[in-house]
Tab-separated table of C-alpha atoms and ligand atoms in Angstrom:
chain	number	residue	atom	x	y	z
A	61	MET	CA	-33.485	-17.841	86.757
A	62	THR	CA	-33.168	-13.795	86.768
A	63	PRO	CA	-36.072	-12.401	85.103
A	64	LEU	CA	-36.272	-11.492	81.351
A	65	GLN	CA	-36.171	-7.573	80.606
A	66	PRO	CA	-37.639	-6.139	77.351
A	67	ALA	CA	-35.358	-6.203	74.432
A	68	ARG	CA	-32.504	-2.827	74.344
A	69	GLY	CA	-34.632	-0.161	72.991
A	70	THR	CA	-38.218	-1.554	73.405
A	71	HIS	CA	-40.683	-0.643	76.133
A	72	ASP	CA	-44.042	-2.221	77.462
A	73	LEU	CA	-47.025	0.067	77.378
A	74	ILE	CA	-48.904	-0.291	80.815
A	75	GLY	CA	-51.493	2.095	82.250
A	76	GLU	CA	-50.905	5.323	81.755
A	77	GLU	CA	-48.800	5.214	79.300
A	78	PHE	CA	-51.066	2.791	77.559
A	79	ARG	CA	-53.853	5.501	77.538
A	80	ARG	CA	-51.676	8.105	76.884
A	81	HIS	CA	-50.286	6.214	73.435
A	82	HIS	CA	-53.890	5.103	72.941
A	83	ARG	CA	-55.590	8.842	73.151
A	84	VAL	CA	-52.987	10.212	70.644
A	85	ILE	CA	-53.922	7.403	68.058
A	86	GLU	CA	-57.509	7.609	68.728
A	87	VAL	CA	-57.589	11.569	68.421
A	88	ALA	CA	-55.209	11.233	65.273
A	89	ARG	CA	-57.575	8.680	63.400
A	90	ARG	CA	-60.415	10.682	64.480
A	91	ILE	CA	-59.211	14.138	62.869
A	92	ALA	CA	-57.277	12.226	59.855
A	93	THR	CA	-61.289	10.880	58.933
A	94	LEU	CA	-62.639	14.830	59.258
A	95	TYR	CA	-60.076	15.600	56.795
A	96	GLY	CA	-60.805	12.645	54.248
A	97	PHE	CA	-58.124	10.446	55.114
A	98	GLU	CA	-59.344	6.131	54.806
A	99	GLU	CA	-57.087	3.909	57.122
A	100	TRP	CA	-54.810	1.145	55.761
A	101	ALA	CA	-52.865	-1.007	57.286
A	102	THR	CA	-49.773	-2.562	55.586
A	103	PRO	CA	-47.236	-5.023	57.153
A	104	ILE	CA	-45.130	-4.595	59.353
A	105	PHE	CA	-42.340	-6.177	57.649
A	106	GLU	CA	-41.836	-5.906	53.514
A	107	ASP	CA	-39.077	-7.400	50.918
A	108	THR	CA	-36.166	-5.459	51.624
A	109	ARG	CA	-36.236	-3.587	48.207
A	110	VAL	CA	-39.186	-1.812	49.681
A	111	PHE	CA	-37.218	0.269	51.775
A	112	ALA	CA	-33.294	0.330	50.310
A	113	ARG	CA	-33.825	0.993	46.407
A	114	GLY	CA	-30.233	1.279	45.018
A	115	LEU	CA	-27.356	2.641	46.045
A	116	GLY	CA	-28.051	6.103	45.957
A	117	ASP	CA	-29.987	6.001	49.471
A	118	THR	CA	-27.710	7.788	51.843
A	119	SER	CA	-30.152	8.153	54.661
A	120	ASP	CA	-28.965	7.181	58.118
A	121	VAL	CA	-32.211	4.959	58.421
A	122	VAL	CA	-31.561	3.175	55.239
A	123	SER	CA	-27.846	2.485	55.810
A	124	LYS	CA	-27.486	2.054	59.063
A	125	GLU	CA	-31.046	1.896	60.927
A	126	MET	CA	-32.517	-1.359	59.184
A	127	TYR	CA	-33.521	-4.307	61.002
A	128	SER	CA	-32.955	-6.645	57.852
A	129	PHE	CA	-32.703	-10.187	58.137
A	130	GLU	CA	-33.070	-13.254	55.501
A	131	ASP	CA	-36.000	-15.672	56.423
A	132	ARG	CA	-35.699	-19.440	56.400
A	133	GLY	CA	-36.417	-19.348	52.852
A	134	GLY	CA	-33.506	-17.098	51.672
A	135	GLU	CA	-35.741	-14.075	51.395
A	136	SER	CA	-34.035	-10.630	53.070
A	137	VAL	CA	-37.244	-9.003	55.036
A	138	THR	CA	-37.218	-5.975	56.682
A	139	LEU	CA	-39.354	-4.378	59.819
A	140	ARG	CA	-40.363	-1.129	58.380
A	141	PRO	CA	-38.533	1.608	59.868
A	142	GLU	CA	-41.462	3.817	58.413
A	143	ASN	CA	-44.243	3.503	56.379
A	144	THR	CA	-44.423	5.377	53.715
A	145	ALA	CA	-42.480	3.391	51.592
A	146	GLY	CA	-45.170	0.505	52.587
A	147	VAL	CA	-48.104	2.576	52.081
A	148	CYS	CA	-46.558	3.430	48.120
A	149	ARG	CA	-45.533	-0.056	47.805
A	150	ALA	CA	-49.318	-1.055	48.816
A	151	LEU	CA	-50.728	1.461	46.182
A	152	VAL	CA	-48.739	0.026	43.414
A	153	SER	CA	-49.227	-3.760	44.692
A	154	ASN	CA	-53.020	-3.247	44.816
A	155	GLY	CA	-53.494	-1.676	41.309
A	156	LEU	CA	-54.735	1.853	42.862
A	157	THR	CA	-52.946	3.662	40.842
A	158	GLN	CA	-54.770	5.167	38.411
A	159	ALA	CA	-58.688	4.911	40.189
A	160	ASN	CA	-59.772	7.835	42.482
A	161	LEU	CA	-56.957	9.691	42.623
A	162	PRO	CA	-55.774	11.535	45.126
A	163	ARG	CA	-55.960	8.750	47.700
A	164	LYS	CA	-55.389	10.056	51.359
A	165	VAL	CA	-53.967	7.629	53.654
A	166	PHE	CA	-54.125	7.214	57.272
A	167	TYR	CA	-52.081	4.739	59.245
A	168	ALA	CA	-50.609	3.715	62.897
A	169	GLY	CA	-48.841	1.114	63.955
A	170	PRO	CA	-45.361	0.365	65.395
A	171	MET	CA	-41.883	0.754	63.246
A	172	PHE	CA	-38.170	-0.520	64.028
A	173	ARG	CA	-34.941	1.198	63.788
A	174	TYR	CA	-32.047	0.012	64.736
A	175	GLU	CA	-30.718	3.349	66.760
A	176	ARG	CA	-28.853	4.209	70.217
A	177	PRO	CA	-32.048	3.993	73.098
A	178	GLN	CA	-32.849	7.212	74.713
A	179	ARG	CA	-35.562	9.167	76.036
A	180	GLY	CA	-38.083	9.884	72.835
A	181	ARG	CA	-36.072	7.172	71.146
A	182	TYR	CA	-36.507	3.693	70.707
A	183	ARG	CA	-35.474	0.120	68.258
A	184	GLN	CA	-39.425	-0.063	68.431
A	185	PHE	CA	-41.420	2.694	68.530
A	186	HIS	CA	-45.078	3.999	66.572
A	187	GLN	CA	-46.082	6.699	64.459
A	188	ILE	CA	-48.979	7.600	63.239
A	189	GLY	CA	-48.714	9.121	59.706
A	190	ILE	CA	-51.016	10.654	56.548
A	191	GLU	CA	-50.088	10.385	53.153
A	192	VAL	CA	-51.692	12.144	50.312
A	193	LEU	CA	-51.315	10.152	46.768
A	194	GLY	CA	-51.355	11.558	43.628
A	195	ALA	CA	-51.456	15.374	43.992
A	196	ALA	CA	-48.951	17.855	42.495
A	197	GLU	CA	-50.967	21.137	44.016
A	198	PRO	CA	-49.303	22.894	46.812
A	199	LEU	CA	-52.763	23.017	48.504
A	200	ALA	CA	-52.079	19.173	49.078
A	201	ASP	CA	-49.031	20.140	51.166
A	202	ALA	CA	-50.949	22.314	53.393
A	203	GLU	CA	-53.918	20.886	53.840
A	204	VAL	CA	-51.563	17.687	55.075
A	205	ILE	CA	-49.737	20.233	57.309
A	206	ALA	CA	-52.857	21.939	58.806
A	207	CYS	CA	-54.683	18.136	59.871
A	208	GLY	CA	-51.054	17.499	61.411
A	209	TRP	CA	-51.314	20.743	63.249
A	210	HIS	CA	-55.270	20.423	64.007
A	211	ILE	CA	-54.657	16.738	65.449
A	212	GLN	CA	-52.163	18.576	67.587
A	213	GLN	CA	-54.451	21.118	68.937
A	214	GLU	CA	-56.863	18.505	70.176
A	215	LEU	CA	-54.340	16.693	71.790
A	216	GLY	CA	-53.633	20.434	73.871
A	217	ILE	CA	-49.762	19.663	72.990
A	218	THR	CA	-49.283	22.585	71.120
A	219	GLU	CA	-47.469	24.844	73.387
A	220	GLY	CA	-43.600	25.644	73.047
A	221	THR	CA	-43.960	23.467	69.369
A	222	VAL	CA	-43.410	26.065	66.196
A	223	LEU	CA	-43.513	24.501	62.637
A	224	GLU	CA	-40.731	25.249	60.205
A	225	ILE	CA	-40.777	24.629	56.769
A	226	ASN	CA	-38.394	24.925	53.980
A	227	THR	CA	-38.437	23.557	50.088
A	228	LEU	CA	-36.171	20.973	48.254
A	229	GLY	CA	-36.965	22.660	45.056
A	230	ASP	CA	-37.360	20.479	41.877
A	231	ALA	CA	-34.604	18.650	40.516
A	232	ALA	CA	-33.057	21.733	38.716
A	233	SER	CA	-32.872	23.453	41.638
A	234	ARG	CA	-31.484	20.708	43.722
A	235	ASP	CA	-28.941	20.252	40.917
A	236	ALA	CA	-27.894	23.886	40.796
A	237	TYR	CA	-27.825	23.744	44.700
A	238	ARG	CA	-26.412	20.642	45.356
A	239	ALA	CA	-22.991	22.000	43.013
A	240	ALA	CA	-23.331	25.272	45.698
A	241	LEU	CA	-22.947	22.898	48.900
A	242	VAL	CA	-20.158	20.360	47.510
A	243	GLY	CA	-18.248	24.251	46.384
A	244	TYR	CA	-19.106	24.909	50.042
A	245	PHE	CA	-18.451	22.110	51.696
A	246	THR	CA	-15.466	20.929	50.401
A	247	ALA	CA	-13.775	24.499	51.239
A	248	HIS	CA	-14.397	23.086	54.877
A	249	GLN	CA	-13.836	19.480	54.236
A	250	ASP	CA	-10.949	19.005	57.219
A	251	ARG	CA	-13.025	20.356	59.903
A	252	LEU	CA	-16.473	18.271	58.640
A	253	SER	CA	-17.283	14.614	60.381
A	254	ALA	CA	-16.370	11.533	59.187
A	255	ASP	CA	-20.153	10.713	58.230
A	256	SER	CA	-20.341	14.087	56.511
A	257	ARG	CA	-17.426	13.282	54.303
A	258	MET	CA	-18.648	10.468	52.889
A	259	ARG	CA	-21.590	12.185	52.539
A	260	LEU	CA	-20.461	14.983	51.069
A	261	GLU	CA	-19.520	12.825	47.800
A	262	ARG	CA	-22.568	10.240	48.118
A	263	ASN	CA	-25.413	13.442	48.818
A	264	PRO	CA	-24.324	16.831	50.162
A	265	LEU	CA	-27.691	17.441	51.394
A	266	ARG	CA	-27.649	14.995	53.896
A	267	ILE	CA	-24.933	16.899	55.648
A	268	LEU	CA	-27.682	19.148	56.546
A	269	ASP	CA	-29.408	17.342	58.605
A	270	SER	CA	-26.103	16.094	60.676
A	271	LYS	CA	-26.308	16.011	64.660
A	272	ASP	CA	-23.017	16.352	64.724
A	273	ALA	CA	-21.606	19.522	66.824
A	274	GLY	CA	-18.582	20.497	65.084
A	275	ASP	CA	-20.463	20.094	61.623
A	276	ARG	CA	-23.536	22.254	62.961
A	277	ALA	CA	-21.497	24.936	63.283
A	278	ILE	CA	-20.053	24.585	59.471
A	279	ILE	CA	-23.567	23.891	58.273
A	280	ALA	CA	-24.521	27.571	59.868
A	281	ASP	CA	-23.115	29.454	57.703
A	282	ALA	CA	-23.861	27.338	54.518
A	283	PRO	CA	-25.838	28.221	51.417
A	284	THR	CA	-29.449	28.036	50.925
A	285	ILE	CA	-31.361	26.924	48.557
A	286	PHE	CA	-33.302	30.025	48.168
A	287	ASP	CA	-30.608	31.293	46.097
A	288	HIS	CA	-30.955	28.218	43.598
A	289	LEU	CA	-34.973	27.803	43.390
A	290	THR	CA	-36.193	27.923	39.764
A	291	PRO	CA	-39.405	30.112	39.365
A	292	GLU	CA	-41.933	26.869	39.321
A	293	ALA	CA	-40.368	25.791	42.959
A	294	ALA	CA	-40.615	29.377	44.017
A	295	GLY	CA	-43.813	29.617	42.671
A	296	PHE	CA	-44.847	26.363	44.216
A	297	PHE	CA	-42.946	27.405	47.729
A	298	ALA	CA	-45.325	30.599	47.463
A	299	GLY	CA	-48.471	28.565	47.215
A	300	VAL	CA	-47.700	26.274	50.143
A	301	GLN	CA	-47.171	29.532	52.146
A	302	ARG	CA	-50.323	31.359	50.941
A	303	HIS	CA	-52.635	27.947	51.591
A	304	LEU	CA	-51.093	27.487	55.847
A	305	ALA	CA	-52.033	31.455	56.068
A	306	SER	CA	-55.681	30.380	54.696
A	307	PHE	CA	-55.640	27.489	57.023
A	308	GLY	CA	-54.225	29.789	59.593
A	309	VAL	CA	-51.586	27.406	60.341
A	310	PRO	CA	-48.364	28.973	61.908
A	311	PHE	CA	-45.148	28.755	60.473
A	312	ARG	CA	-41.478	29.949	60.150
A	313	ILE	CA	-38.708	28.805	57.415
A	314	ASN	CA	-35.583	27.139	58.452
A	315	ALA	CA	-33.688	26.688	55.315
A	316	ARG	CA	-31.893	23.475	56.913
A	317	ILE	CA	-34.387	21.159	57.146
A	318	VAL	CA	-33.593	18.161	54.057
A	319	ARG	CA	-35.655	15.340	56.586
A	320	GLY	CA	-34.442	12.090	57.179
A	321	LEU	CA	-34.826	9.863	53.841
A	322	ASP	CA	-33.552	10.601	50.471
A	323	TYR	CA	-37.156	10.868	48.420
A	324	TYR	CA	-38.472	13.953	48.839
A	325	SER	CA	-38.798	16.982	46.916
A	326	HIS	CA	-40.502	20.843	47.387
A	327	THR	CA	-42.277	21.114	50.512
A	328	ALA	CA	-39.950	19.488	54.125
A	329	PHE	CA	-41.589	20.279	57.094
A	330	GLU	CA	-41.097	19.415	60.897
A	331	PHE	CA	-42.930	19.811	63.724
A	332	VAL	CA	-40.513	21.314	66.579
A	333	THR	CA	-41.078	21.203	70.500
A	334	ASP	CA	-38.941	22.794	72.846
A	335	ARG	CA	-39.972	20.573	76.100
A	336	LEU	CA	-38.504	17.166	74.699
A	337	GLY	CA	-34.898	17.776	75.214
A	338	ALA	CA	-32.764	16.604	71.765
A	339	GLN	CA	-35.572	14.605	71.022
A	340	GLY	CA	-37.336	17.728	70.009
A	341	THR	CA	-39.246	16.686	66.579
A	342	VAL	CA	-42.761	15.802	67.095
A	343	MET	CA	-44.016	14.928	63.036
A	344	GLY	CA	-42.245	15.306	60.035
A	345	GLY	CA	-42.730	15.128	56.363
A	346	GLY	CA	-42.879	16.462	52.930
A	347	ARG	CA	-43.462	15.879	49.663
A	348	TYR	CA	-42.175	12.803	47.064
A	349	ASN	CA	-42.847	13.074	43.834
A	350	GLY	CA	-40.673	9.509	42.730
A	351	LEU	CA	-41.535	7.275	45.063
A	352	VAL	CA	-44.203	5.311	43.606
A	353	GLU	CA	-42.662	5.138	40.388
A	354	GLU	CA	-39.674	3.287	42.589
A	355	MET	CA	-42.188	0.876	43.529
A	356	GLY	CA	-42.977	-0.129	39.696
A	357	GLY	CA	-45.947	2.573	39.455
A	358	PRO	CA	-46.445	5.321	37.401
A	359	PRO	CA	-45.589	8.715	38.460
A	360	THR	CA	-47.312	9.844	41.457
A	361	PRO	CA	-46.834	13.025	42.921
A	362	SER	CA	-47.360	12.845	46.901
A	363	VAL	CA	-47.103	14.492	50.099
A	364	GLY	CA	-47.361	13.374	53.700
A	365	TRP	CA	-45.830	13.469	57.427
A	366	ALA	CA	-45.183	10.971	60.313
A	367	ALA	CA	-45.414	11.892	63.919
A	368	GLY	CA	-43.887	9.801	66.662
A	369	VAL	CA	-46.514	8.527	68.805
A	370	GLU	CA	-44.145	8.097	71.911
A	371	ARG	CA	-43.157	11.716	71.479
A	372	LEU	CA	-46.714	13.051	71.069
A	373	ALA	CA	-47.584	10.949	74.247
A	374	LEU	CA	-44.635	12.617	76.369
A	375	LEU	CA	-46.067	15.835	74.998
A	376	VAL	CA	-49.653	14.693	76.453
A	377	GLU	CA	-47.947	13.579	80.192
A	378	ALA	CA	-45.906	17.283	80.340
A	379	SER	CA	-49.109	18.894	79.314
A	380	GLY	CA	-50.985	16.837	82.667
A	381	LEU	CA	-53.345	15.813	80.018
A	382	THR	CA	-52.982	12.142	80.979
A	383	PRO	CA	-56.340	10.180	80.376
A	384	ALA	CA	-58.145	8.984	83.806
A	385	ALA	CA	-58.751	5.419	83.364
A	386	PRO	CA	-62.259	4.444	83.398
A	387	ARG	CA	-64.106	4.439	86.965
A	388	GLN	CA	-65.561	1.317	87.946
A	389	VAL	CA	-69.067	-0.218	89.495
A	390	ALA	CA	-68.471	-2.858	92.251
A	391	VAL	CA	-70.904	-5.892	91.724
A	392	ILE	CA	-70.820	-6.868	94.989
A	393	PRO	CA	-73.333	-10.557	96.071
A	394	VAL	CA	-73.772	-11.414	99.413
A	395	GLY	CA	-74.646	-14.901	100.209
A	396	GLU	CA	-74.380	-17.666	97.372
A	397	ALA	CA	-77.957	-17.025	96.539
A	398	ALA	CA	-77.351	-13.785	95.791
A	399	GLU	CA	-74.856	-14.772	92.566
A	400	ALA	CA	-76.990	-15.480	89.941
A	401	PRO	CA	-79.001	-12.691	90.223
A	402	ALA	CA	-75.198	-10.614	90.575
A	403	LEU	CA	-74.382	-11.867	87.361
A	404	ALA	CA	-77.537	-10.698	85.377
A	405	LEU	CA	-76.936	-7.397	86.893
A	406	LEU	CA	-73.300	-7.038	85.917
A	407	GLN	CA	-74.039	-7.893	82.474
A	408	SER	CA	-76.789	-5.480	82.235
A	409	LEU	CA	-74.443	-2.531	83.199
A	410	ARG	CA	-71.920	-3.656	80.858
A	411	ARG	CA	-74.930	-3.686	78.118
A	412	ALA	CA	-75.474	-0.239	79.043
A	413	GLY	CA	-72.030	1.048	78.652
A	414	VAL	CA	-71.451	0.732	82.400
A	415	THR	CA	-67.738	-0.242	83.309
A	416	ALA	CA	-68.807	-3.061	86.176
A	417	GLU	CA	-66.283	-5.470	87.866
A	418	ILE	CA	-67.292	-8.490	90.405
A	419	ALA	CA	-64.225	-9.754	92.118
A	420	TYR	CA	-64.524	-13.588	91.752
A	421	LYS	CA	-64.429	-14.465	95.233
A	422	GLY	CA	-64.509	-12.986	99.057
A	423	ASN	CA	-66.585	-11.965	101.777
A	424	LEU	CA	-68.668	-8.514	101.756
A	425	LYS	CA	-65.490	-6.508	103.779
A	426	ARG	CA	-62.985	-7.851	101.279
A	427	ARG	CA	-65.124	-6.773	98.065
A	428	MET	CA	-66.107	-3.551	99.544
A	429	GLU	CA	-61.966	-2.848	99.813
A	430	ARG	CA	-60.749	-4.476	96.369
A	431	ALA	CA	-64.039	-2.047	94.967
A	432	ASN	CA	-62.254	1.060	96.699
A	433	ARG	CA	-58.540	0.199	96.021
A	434	LEU	CA	-59.848	0.387	92.443
A	435	GLY	CA	-61.526	3.616	92.812
A	436	ALA	CA	-64.932	2.514	92.192
A	437	ARG	CA	-67.512	5.327	91.979
A	438	ALA	CA	-70.368	2.929	93.012
A	439	ALA	CA	-71.312	-0.533	94.596
A	440	VAL	CA	-74.416	-2.754	94.039
A	441	ILE	CA	-75.051	-4.689	96.900
A	442	LEU	CA	-77.246	-7.733	96.439
A	443	GLY	CA	-78.314	-8.963	100.088
A	444	GLU	CA	-81.087	-11.330	100.352
A	445	GLU	CA	-83.812	-9.133	101.946
A	446	GLU	CA	-83.327	-6.099	99.296
A	447	LEU	CA	-83.437	-9.104	96.577
A	448	ALA	CA	-86.541	-10.561	98.019
A	449	GLN	CA	-87.892	-7.186	96.701
A	450	GLY	CA	-86.267	-7.410	93.374
A	451	ALA	CA	-84.013	-4.672	94.726
A	452	ALA	CA	-80.002	-3.770	95.571
A	453	GLN	CA	-78.600	-1.528	97.794
A	454	LEU	CA	-76.393	0.970	95.348
A	455	ARG	CA	-73.947	2.962	97.662
A	456	ASP	CA	-71.894	6.295	95.778
A	457	LEU	CA	-68.591	5.656	97.051
A	458	ASP	CA	-67.341	9.364	96.382
A	459	ALA	CA	-70.634	10.749	98.400
A	460	GLY	CA	-70.475	8.067	101.047
A	461	THR	CA	-74.410	7.626	100.724
A	462	GLN	CA	-76.631	4.345	99.821
A	463	GLN	CA	-80.399	3.968	99.042
A	464	THR	CA	-82.193	0.810	97.910
A	465	VAL	CA	-82.995	0.548	94.345
A	466	PRO	CA	-85.719	-1.747	92.634
A	467	LEU	CA	-82.928	-4.028	89.912
A	468	ALA	CA	-83.918	-2.974	86.415
A	469	GLU	CA	-83.230	0.086	87.862
A	470	ILE	CA	-79.860	0.415	88.474
A	471	PRO	CA	-78.316	0.444	85.057
A	472	GLY	CA	-79.961	4.156	84.168
A	473	ARG	CA	-79.243	5.079	87.281
A	474	LEU	CA	-75.480	4.524	86.483
A	475	ALA	CA	-74.959	4.972	82.453
B	60	ATP	P1	-34.918	12.065	64.307
B	60	ATP	O1	-34.193	13.783	63.479
B	60	ATP	O2	-35.251	12.122	65.682
B	60	ATP	O3	-33.876	10.794	63.977
B	60	ATP	P2	-36.253	11.214	61.845
B	60	ATP	O4	-35.954	12.690	60.857
B	60	ATP	O5	-35.056	9.797	61.844
B	60	ATP	O6	-36.182	11.677	63.369
B	60	ATP	P3	-38.188	10.832	60.995
B	60	ATP	O7	-37.980	9.539	59.680
B	60	ATP	O8	-39.103	11.595	59.892
B	60	ATP	O9	-37.787	10.622	61.998
B	60	ATP	O10	-40.040	10.001	61.698
B	60	ATP	C1	-41.081	10.735	62.244
B	60	ATP	C2	-41.145	11.124	63.217
B	60	ATP	O11	-41.010	10.032	63.699
B	60	ATP	C3	-40.157	11.683	64.123
B	60	ATP	O12	-40.087	13.012	64.419
B	60	ATP	C4	-40.100	11.251	65.634
B	60	ATP	O13	-41.240	11.414	65.960
B	60	ATP	C5	-40.479	9.724	65.504
B	60	ATP	N1	-39.370	9.198	65.622
B	60	ATP	C6	-38.218	8.609	64.275
B	60	ATP	N2	-37.434	8.001	65.202
B	60	ATP	C7	-38.009	7.626	66.009
B	60	ATP	C8	-37.276	6.610	67.283
B	60	ATP	N3	-36.236	5.877	67.098
B	60	ATP	N4	-38.194	6.513	68.261
B	60	ATP	C9	-38.913	6.821	68.226
B	60	ATP	N5	-39.606	8.297	67.653
B	60	ATP	C10	-38.958	7.937	66.465
B	61	MG	MG1	-33.735	9.234	62.773
C-alpha cells in the first residue's frame, strides 16, 4: 500500500517545528497571565449557528471557508474557524455575563478553514488569542494590543513587524461611510472582481479587505472613514492612540484595515511582518460590540485579537531562535548486576529534574554510541568495581573528562 500522507492543508509538528510551536504558546500564556488573563478551552466543534449568524455575514471565513457537516444525529456542526465566537458563546452558556466583568480570557488551540494551502496558510492551523469581555473603554483596546506586542517582543520576533491600526467607527459613522463607499465603488463597478461586485451589494466595507490585485488598485483611491466619524467615534480612536503611546507601543494608522470577520466596530488592527511574503499578517483583532448579544447575551462590548501560531513560529525560525532540545544524561549499566542500581539512579535523576535515559539494550560500546548520537551531555557508567563502593563513573561528554562519583551525589552534580 502507498504510504498515507497527512490530509491536504494539515501538517505534523515534529522535532524543531514542535519546539517552536510550543515556545510560541508558552510565551503567550505566560505574558497573558501577567496581564490578568485566565485561560479557557472551548470545544473544537460547535453548533454551526455559533459561527454563521444569519445571512448578513459576508466574511470569507463564514461564506466559504467553514468545515461544516451534519453529524449522525442530523445536527449541523462546524469545526471552529476561530475562537472569539466560541468564547462569547461560552460566556453566555455559563451564565457569566453579569459577574466579574470585564473578563479577560486567553486561549490556544487548533482552528479549521477550508483554504488553498500555502506557506503560512493551512486548513488546520493554530491560534493563540485574548479577549476582554465587557469593557467599553479605549484603554481595554490599548491594553489588548500592548499585550500582543509584549508577546512578540518576548519571542524576539518584532524586527520587520509593524502595528497598523484603524477605526471602523460606531454604527452612525459606518452608515455614512458605507454610503460613500457604495457611491465610489459603484462608479468603478465594471473593473471590480466578481467577488467584490457581490460584496458591493451585501457589505461594501469588505471590498477594502480584497486581495485581488485589480481591486487593490481601485481601493487605493477609495474614501476613508475618517471623513465620516462621529465626534464620539473620533474621540474613542484618539483615546486608543493616546493609551498606546503611554504603553510604549509603536503604531501607524492604515485606513484600509477592516478585518476578516464582520462583527467588528471601532478599533481594528493588524501586526504585519515583511518577513513572510504574502502571509504577512501575524496577529489581528479589534473591537466587537455586538457578538455576545448575537449569542443570546446582554450587550457586552469586547475587544481581542488572534494570532497564527504557525506564522509566529516561522518568525521564530527566521530569527534563529529555535529552542534547543533538552540534552540528556545517558545512564549506562555494565553487566546484569548493574541494571537495578542503574534504574534507581535513573529515577533519582528524573526526580531531580534531570533529563535522563537508559537504552533498552546493548553493550557499553553500543550504549556510548547511542549517547553520542543523541547529543547527550553526560554519561553515568555503572560498572561492577565502582558499584561495590556505591559509586559510578561520571563522564562529561563535552569536556571528555571522567571521574568516580558516589551514586548519591550524582543527581546533585547534574541538576
Ligand atoms: P488572512 O488575511 O491571512 O487570511 P484572516 O484575516 O483570515 O487572515 P484572522 O481571522 O484575523 O485571519 O486570524 C488571525 C490570524 O490567524 C491571522 O493573522 C493569521 O496569523 C492566522 N491565520 C488565519 N488563517 C490562517 C490559516 N489558514 N493558516 C495559518 N494561519 C492563519
Ligand atoms: Mg483569511
